[in-house]
N, CA, C and O atoms as a Tinker XYZ file with bonds, in Angstrom:
   216  protein
     1  N    -26.126000   18.449000  -28.034000    73     2
     2  CA   -25.073000   19.145000  -27.322000    64     1     3
     3  C    -23.842000   18.255000  -27.219000    63     2     4     5
     4  O    -23.941000   17.044000  -27.024000    81     3
     5  N    -22.720000   18.865000  -27.351000    73     3     6
     6  CA   -21.462000   18.130000  -27.267000    64     5     7
     7  C    -21.076000   17.939000  -25.804000    63     6     8     9
     8  O    -21.362000   18.769000  -24.941000    81     7
     9  N    -20.429000   16.835000  -25.572000    73     7    10
    10  CA   -19.975000   16.539000  -24.211000    64     9    11
    11  C    -18.781000   17.443000  -23.878000    63    10    12    13
    12  O    -17.827000   17.521000  -24.651000    81    11
    13  N    -18.834000   18.112000  -22.746000    73    11    14
    14  CA   -17.793000   19.072000  -22.383000    64    13    15
    15  C    -16.540000   18.406000  -21.824000    63    14    16    17
    16  O    -15.423000   18.858000  -22.074000    81    15
    17  N    -16.735000   17.323000  -21.064000    73    15    18
    18  CA   -15.597000   16.704000  -20.381000    64    17    19
    19  C    -15.616000   15.202000  -20.654000    63    18    20    21
    20  O    -16.632000   14.542000  -20.436000    81    19
    21  N    -14.502000   14.668000  -21.126000    73    19    22
    22  CA   -14.429000   13.234000  -21.374000    64    21    23
    23  C    -14.034000   12.509000  -20.094000    63    22    24    25
    24  O    -13.612000   13.130000  -19.118000    81    23
    25  N    -14.173000   11.206000  -20.112000    73    23    26
    26  CA   -13.807000   10.415000  -18.934000    64    25    27
    27  C    -12.318000   10.532000  -18.637000    63    26    28    29
    28  O    -11.925000   10.572000  -17.471000    81    27
    29  N    -11.490000   10.587000  -19.666000    73    27    30
    30  CA   -10.040000   10.711000  -19.471000    64    29    31
    31  C     -9.699000   12.033000  -18.791000    63    30    32    33
    32  O     -8.821000   12.082000  -17.930000    81    31
    33  N    -10.387000   13.098000  -19.173000    73    31    34
    34  CA   -10.148000   14.396000  -18.528000    64    33    35
    35  C    -10.557000   14.357000  -17.064000    63    34    36    37
    36  O     -9.877000   14.923000  -16.207000    81    35
    37  N    -11.665000   13.692000  -16.779000    73    35    38
    38  CA   -12.143000   13.607000  -15.402000    64    37    39
    39  C    -11.192000   12.766000  -14.548000    63    38    40    41
    40  O    -10.928000   13.115000  -13.398000    81    39
    41  N    -10.683000   11.677000  -15.090000    73    39    42
    42  CA    -9.760000   10.815000  -14.353000    64    41    43
    43  C     -8.432000   11.527000  -14.115000    63    42    44    45
    44  O     -7.802000   11.335000  -13.075000    81    43
    45  N     -8.009000   12.340000  -15.061000    73    43    46
    46  CA    -6.761000   13.084000  -14.922000    64    45    47
    47  C     -6.866000   14.145000  -13.826000    63    46    48    49
    48  O     -5.881000   14.458000  -13.158000    81    47
    49  N     -8.058000   14.689000  -13.651000    73    47    50
    50  CA    -8.260000   15.757000  -12.676000    64    49    51
    51  C     -8.217000   15.245000  -11.241000    63    50    52    53
    52  O     -7.890000   15.996000  -10.321000    81    51
    53  N     -8.548000   13.969000  -11.047000    73    51    54
    54  CA    -8.524000   13.414000   -9.693000    64    53    55
    55  C     -7.084000   13.289000   -9.213000    63    54    56    57
    56  O     -6.194000   12.914000   -9.976000    81    55
    57  N     -6.870000   13.602000   -7.966000    73    55    58
    58  CA    -5.520000   13.526000   -7.396000    64    57    59
    59  C     -5.169000   12.080000   -7.077000    63    58    60    61
    60  O     -6.024000   11.298000   -6.662000    81    59
    61  N     -3.910000   11.736000   -7.275000    73    59    62
    62  CA    -3.445000   10.394000   -6.931000    64    61    63
    63  C     -3.298000   10.279000   -5.426000    63    62    64    65
    64  O     -3.101000   11.277000   -4.733000    81    63
    65  N     -3.393000    9.067000   -4.928000    73    63    66
    66  CA    -3.185000    8.835000   -3.503000    64    65    67
    67  C     -1.727000    9.115000   -3.155000    63    66    68    69
    68  O     -0.817000    8.720000   -3.884000    81    67
    69  N     -1.518000    9.789000   -2.049000    73    67    70
    70  CA    -0.162000   10.161000   -1.658000    64    69    71
    71  C      0.578000    8.993000   -1.016000    63    70    72    73
    72  O      1.804000    9.017000   -0.906000    81    71
    73  N     -0.157000    7.981000   -0.597000    73    71    74
    74  CA     0.453000    6.862000    0.105000    64    73    75
    75  C      0.238000    5.556000   -0.648000    63    74    76    77
    76  O     -0.669000    5.429000   -1.470000    81    75
    77  N      1.097000    4.593000   -0.344000    73    75    78
    78  CA     0.975000    3.247000   -0.886000    64    77    79
    79  C      0.787000    2.312000    0.296000    63    78    80    81
    80  O      1.562000    2.361000    1.251000    81    79
    81  N     -0.236000    1.457000    0.246000    73    79    82
    82  CA    -0.465000    0.489000    1.314000    64    81    83
    83  C      0.339000   -0.768000    1.031000    63    82    84    85
    84  O      0.285000   -1.315000   -0.071000    81    83
    85  N      1.089000   -1.224000    2.037000    73    83    86
    86  CA     1.938000   -2.401000    1.899000    64    85    87
    87  C      1.621000   -3.348000    3.043000    63    86    88    89
    88  O      1.472000   -2.921000    4.188000    81    87
    89  N      1.519000   -4.628000    2.736000    73    87    90
    90  CA     1.284000   -5.641000    3.762000    64    89    91
    91  C      2.631000   -6.177000    4.236000    63    90    92    93
    92  O      3.430000   -6.669000    3.439000    81    91
    93  N      2.874000   -6.075000    5.543000    73    91    94
    94  CA     4.131000   -6.524000    6.132000    64    93    95
    95  C      3.850000   -7.792000    6.921000    63    94    96    97
    96  O      2.981000   -7.810000    7.793000    81    95
    97  N      4.584000   -8.849000    6.613000    73    95    98
    98  CA     4.435000  -10.128000    7.307000    64    97    99
    99  C      5.733000  -10.405000    8.041000    63    98   100   101
   100  O      6.805000  -10.449000    7.438000    81    99
   101  N      5.626000  -10.593000    9.358000    73    99   102
   102  CA     6.814000  -10.896000   10.150000    64   101   103
   103  C      6.611000  -12.224000   10.868000    63   102   104   105
   104  O      5.479000  -12.614000   11.154000    81   103
   105  N      7.704000  -12.912000   11.158000    73   103   106
   106  CA     7.630000  -14.197000   11.843000    64   105   107
   107  C      8.106000  -14.037000   13.275000    63   106   108   109
   108  O      9.040000  -13.289000   13.564000    81   107
   109  N      7.435000  -14.764000   14.166000    73   107   110
   110  CA     7.797000  -14.771000   15.580000    64   109   111
   111  C      7.857000  -16.222000   16.014000    63   110   112   113
   112  O      6.924000  -16.990000   15.778000    81   111
   113  N      8.954000  -16.592000   16.647000    73   111   114
   114  CA     9.098000  -17.961000   17.128000    64   113   115
   115  C      8.461000  -18.061000   18.509000    63   114   116   117
   116  O      8.810000  -17.300000   19.411000    81   115
   117  N      7.528000  -18.995000   18.676000    73   115   118
   118  CA     6.834000  -19.145000   19.948000    64   117   119
   119  C      7.670000  -19.964000   20.923000    63   118   120   121
   120  O      8.734000  -20.474000   20.571000    81   119
   121  N      7.179000  -20.083000   22.146000    73   119   122
   122  CA     7.893000  -20.845000   23.170000    64   121   123
   123  C      7.965000  -22.328000   22.824000    63   122   124   125
   124  O      8.874000  -23.029000   23.266000    81   123
   125  N      7.009000  -22.802000   22.035000    73   123   126
   126  CA     6.976000  -24.212000   21.631000    64   125   127
   127  C      7.977000  -24.520000   20.526000    63   126   128   129
   128  O      8.205000  -25.685000   20.202000    81   127
   129  N      8.571000  -23.492000   19.951000    73   127   130
   130  CA     9.503000  -23.696000   18.850000    64   129   131
   131  C      8.843000  -23.584000   17.488000    63   130   132   133
   132  O      9.489000  -23.786000   16.460000    81   131
   133  N      7.550000  -23.260000   17.479000    73   131   134
   134  CA     6.838000  -23.096000   16.211000    64   133   135
   135  C      6.849000  -21.625000   15.812000    63   134   136   137
   136  O      7.031000  -20.740000   16.648000    81   135
   137  N      6.654000  -21.387000   14.536000    73   135   138
   138  CA     6.661000  -20.023000   14.026000    64   137   139
   139  C      5.238000  -19.526000   13.833000    63   138   140   141
   140  O      4.368000  -20.259000   13.363000    81   139
   141  N      5.014000  -18.276000   14.201000    73   139   142
   142  CA     3.735000  -17.616000   13.980000    64   141   143
   143  C      3.985000  -16.450000   13.029000    63   142   144   145
   144  O      5.059000  -15.848000   13.031000    81   143
   145  N      2.993000  -16.148000   12.233000    73   143   146
   146  CA     3.091000  -15.045000   11.286000    64   145   147
   147  C      2.200000  -13.906000   11.752000    63   146   148   149
   148  O      1.025000  -14.111000   12.056000    81   147
   149  N      2.758000  -12.715000   11.808000    73   147   150
   150  CA     1.999000  -11.526000   12.158000    64   149   151
   151  C      1.931000  -10.638000   10.930000    63   150   152   153
   152  O      2.947000  -10.336000   10.304000    81   151
   153  N      0.710000  -10.222000   10.594000    73   151   154
   154  CA     0.500000   -9.400000    9.409000    64   153   155
   155  C     -0.007000   -8.030000    9.826000    63   154   156   157
   156  O     -0.804000   -7.909000   10.756000    81   155
   157  N      0.462000   -6.993000    9.129000    73   155   158
   158  CA    -0.058000   -5.652000    9.346000    64   157   159
   159  C      0.112000   -4.851000    8.061000    63   158   160   161
   160  O      0.995000   -5.128000    7.249000    81   159
   161  N     -0.741000   -3.867000    7.898000    73   159   162
   162  CA    -0.666000   -2.982000    6.747000    64   161   163
   163  C      0.013000   -1.688000    7.164000    63   162   164   165
   164  O     -0.262000   -1.144000    8.234000    81   163
   165  N      0.903000   -1.202000    6.309000    73   163   166
   166  CA     1.666000    0.008000    6.578000    64   165   167
   167  C      1.502000    0.948000    5.387000    63   166   168   169
   168  O      1.564000    0.521000    4.234000    81   167
   169  N      1.292000    2.232000    5.678000    73   167   170
   170  CA     1.228000    3.237000    4.616000    64   169   171
   171  C      2.618000    3.825000    4.420000    63   170   172   173
   172  O      3.261000    4.263000    5.374000    81   171
   173  N      3.071000    3.828000    3.173000    73   171   174
   174  CA     4.385000    4.379000    2.841000    64   173   175
   175  C      4.234000    5.501000    1.821000    63   174   176   177
   176  O      3.301000    5.507000    1.017000    81   175
   177  N      5.159000    6.441000    1.866000    73   175   178
   178  CA     5.155000    7.522000    0.884000    64   177   179
   179  C      5.615000    7.033000   -0.481000    63   178   180   181
   180  O      5.123000    7.487000   -1.514000    81   179
   181  N      6.573000    6.096000   -0.474000    73   179   182
   182  CA     7.176000    5.634000   -1.715000    64   181   183
   183  C      7.396000    4.130000   -1.620000    63   182   184   185
   184  O      7.717000    3.619000   -0.547000    81   183
   185  N      7.230000    3.427000   -2.711000    73   183   186
   186  CA     7.398000    1.974000   -2.727000    64   185   187
   187  C      8.844000    1.589000   -2.446000    63   186   188   189
   188  O      9.096000    0.502000   -1.927000    81   187
   189  N      9.785000    2.441000   -2.770000    73   187   190
   190  CA    11.202000    2.134000   -2.565000    64   189   191
   191  C     11.582000    2.063000   -1.092000    63   190   192   193
   192  O     12.664000    1.574000   -0.767000    81   191
   193  N     10.731000    2.533000   -0.197000    73   191   194
   194  CA    11.011000    2.495000    1.236000    64   193   195
   195  C     10.680000    1.139000    1.865000    63   194   196   197
   196  O     10.827000    0.972000    3.075000    81   195
   197  N     10.243000    0.188000    1.073000    73   195   198
   198  CA     9.879000   -1.135000    1.588000    64   197   199
   199  C     11.086000   -1.829000    2.206000    63   198   200   201
   200  O     10.946000   -2.536000    3.204000    81   199
   201  N     12.244000   -1.641000    1.640000    73   199   202
   202  CA    13.440000   -2.316000    2.147000    64   201   203
   203  C     13.875000   -1.786000    3.506000    63   202   204   205
   204  O     14.630000   -2.460000    4.206000    81   203
   205  N     13.422000   -0.603000    3.899000    73   203   206
   206  CA    13.823000   -0.036000    5.184000    64   205   207
   207  C     12.929000   -0.493000    6.333000    63   206   208   209
   208  O     13.199000   -0.152000    7.484000    81   207
   209  N     11.875000   -1.254000    6.052000    73   207   210
   210  CA    10.978000   -1.743000    7.106000    64   209   211
   211  C     11.617000   -2.890000    7.861000    63   210   212   213
   212  O     12.429000   -3.634000    7.313000    81   211
   213  N     11.244000   -3.027000    9.127000    73   211   214
   214  CA    11.713000   -4.154000    9.930000    64   213   215
   215  C     10.624000   -5.172000   10.051000    63   214   216
   216  O     10.814000   -6.206000   10.692000    81   215
């Protein structure tokens, strides 16, 4: 029997993720004068919106 669906057809049928996960690293100056880094993940609709993050 012939294969009905190839792997490429199956991969094409799956929907792409609507969001892009981006890691945001921000710096905070402590009372001692040292810098701390805070990391968080943010879901964005489009990669081009990265520049609009604070």
